[in-house]
Amino acid sequence: MTPSKAVYNGIKDAGIDLIVSVPCINLRELISLVDRDPEIIHVPVTREEEGVGICAGAYMGGRRPAILMQNSGLGNSINALASLNLLYGIPLVMIMSHRGVEGEPVCAQVPMGELTPKLLDTLGIPYFIPDSMANAAEDVKMAWESALEGKMPSAVLLPISFWRG
């Protein structure tokens, strides 16, 4: 089992059937797993807010959407999350590689890494942080259930330590 496979299993368990992805080094294996799954529609995008909009439309069309992105993309998508998902009660699971935390080798990632939980708290968006690879699948499933029940986005933050197994 790899960290990516654990998250992928959670995606499958949650019945998520549309994934929008923004390229990220930590998410590359997970994006590849999603891309090869014939039961999941995979839409690569270049900007996170574009992905939020696609996921909103997909939900309106009966899909169970999620976005794969790095936490720096949260800053790019705040307006779309607030003025679309939160305003109209549209569920979305954001599965984020959480850069800028303990073990981060790139200092430019640290400010957004520290701000990510605070931004989610400010937006009132619940988030899950798997404490082990074994719990990742359950956390993704709980994030979808939280999003659906709350009619709002939820997030799964995957720190650097998660990707190291």
XYZ file of C-alpha atoms in Angstrom:
165
model
C 0.000 0.000 0.000
C 1.245 3.452 -0.905
C -0.080 6.777 0.432
C -1.648 7.451 -2.971
C -3.370 4.068 -3.043
C -4.767 4.681 0.460
C -6.317 7.982 -0.652
C -7.532 6.386 -3.893
C -9.291 3.679 -1.871
C -11.071 6.422 0.075
C -12.154 8.080 -3.162
C -13.610 4.782 -4.354
C -15.267 4.043 -0.973
C -16.897 7.496 -1.019
C -18.287 6.881 -4.499
C -16.552 9.972 -5.862
C -16.955 9.731 -9.619
C -15.529 12.998 -10.952
C -12.075 14.285 -10.118
C -10.577 17.574 -11.173
C -6.832 17.792 -10.678
C -4.171 20.452 -10.676
C -0.607 19.159 -11.126
C 1.362 18.556 -7.914
C 4.487 16.466 -7.315
C 2.995 14.726 -4.263
C -0.285 13.950 -6.054
C 1.275 12.559 -9.261
C 0.718 8.872 -8.428
C -2.828 9.519 -7.183
C -3.635 11.527 -10.311
C -2.357 8.618 -12.410
C -4.562 6.130 -10.499
C -7.605 8.347 -11.015
C -6.785 8.887 -14.674
C -6.692 5.128 -15.342
C -9.995 4.406 -13.537
C -12.810 3.950 -16.089
C -15.424 4.653 -13.391
C -14.051 8.134 -12.653
C -14.237 11.115 -14.980
C -10.885 12.904 -14.673
C -10.598 16.539 -15.730
C -7.095 18.050 -15.514
C -7.147 21.839 -15.106
C -4.551 24.567 -14.772
C -6.186 26.694 -12.047
C -7.919 25.618 -8.851
C -10.838 28.054 -9.150
C -11.559 26.611 -12.593
C -11.705 23.190 -10.949
C -14.085 24.422 -8.238
C -16.456 25.672 -10.945
C -16.289 22.405 -12.908
C -16.955 20.419 -9.732
C -19.963 22.620 -8.875
C -21.459 22.012 -12.290
C -20.740 18.307 -12.043
C -22.509 18.119 -8.677
C -25.544 19.877 -10.182
C -25.468 17.217 -12.887
C -25.576 14.376 -10.364
C -21.864 13.648 -9.909
C -19.890 13.231 -6.684
C -16.930 15.560 -7.269
C -13.553 16.098 -5.680
C -10.530 18.209 -6.537
C -6.894 17.168 -6.125
C -4.639 20.140 -5.532
C -1.785 21.533 -3.508
C -2.784 23.690 -0.533
C -1.354 26.768 -2.258
C -4.343 26.448 -4.588
C -6.682 27.156 -1.702
C -5.600 30.788 -1.954
C -6.471 30.784 -5.652
C -9.925 29.325 -5.069
C -11.247 31.183 -2.003
C -13.560 33.461 -3.980
C -15.065 30.543 -5.915
C -15.507 28.511 -2.728
C -17.163 31.420 -0.873
C -19.306 32.845 -3.647
C -20.301 29.545 -5.257
C -20.032 26.486 -2.997
C -20.717 28.137 0.351
C -23.375 30.517 -0.990
C -25.336 27.854 -2.858
C -24.647 24.872 -0.604
C -22.637 22.817 -3.089
C -20.633 19.907 -1.637
C -17.048 19.357 -2.718
C -14.134 17.372 -1.334
C -10.750 19.068 -1.675
C -7.918 16.565 -1.330
C -4.858 18.697 -0.745
C -1.171 18.005 -0.605
C -0.296 20.153 2.406
C 3.039 21.767 1.638
C 4.828 24.197 3.939
C 4.570 22.086 7.066
C 7.189 20.113 9.017
C 9.737 18.628 6.638
C 9.147 21.214 3.893
C 12.375 21.855 1.942
C 11.084 24.925 0.045
C 10.810 28.015 2.269
C 8.377 29.711 -0.137
C 5.807 27.013 0.730
C 5.862 27.769 4.479
C 3.615 30.878 4.649
C 0.690 29.216 2.862
C 1.352 25.975 4.714
C 0.865 27.785 8.012
C -2.173 29.709 6.772
C -4.053 26.791 5.237
C -5.811 25.524 8.407
C -6.587 29.120 9.453
C -8.124 29.885 6.052
C -10.256 26.750 6.204
C -11.364 27.694 9.734
C -12.212 31.225 8.596
C -14.314 29.849 5.746
C -15.977 27.382 8.126
C -14.792 24.476 5.982
C -14.210 21.278 7.975
C -11.022 19.374 7.295
C -9.503 16.038 8.074
C -5.835 15.170 8.557
C -5.155 11.419 8.449
C -2.897 10.423 11.327
C -1.734 7.394 9.360
C -1.922 5.885 5.917
C -4.354 3.327 7.317
C -6.833 6.086 8.205
C -6.602 8.020 4.940
C -9.362 6.113 3.160
C -11.766 6.596 6.058
C -10.933 10.311 6.271
C -11.683 10.799 2.554
C -14.993 8.988 2.993
C -15.839 11.087 6.077
C -14.920 14.258 4.168
C -17.430 13.375 1.448
C -20.131 12.586 4.012
C -19.387 15.874 5.803
C -19.578 17.819 2.532
C -22.843 16.177 1.545
C -24.469 16.566 4.948
C -23.254 20.150 5.435
C -23.885 21.115 1.791
C -20.464 22.728 1.658
C -16.866 21.929 0.830
C -14.688 19.845 3.100
C -10.993 19.130 2.868
C -8.457 16.391 3.472
C -4.994 17.766 4.252
C -2.125 15.420 3.456
C 1.094 16.738 5.037
C 4.616 15.923 3.901
C 4.917 13.230 6.575
C 1.916 11.422 5.050
C 3.614 11.152 1.659
C 6.743 9.712 3.234
C 4.651 6.834 4.578
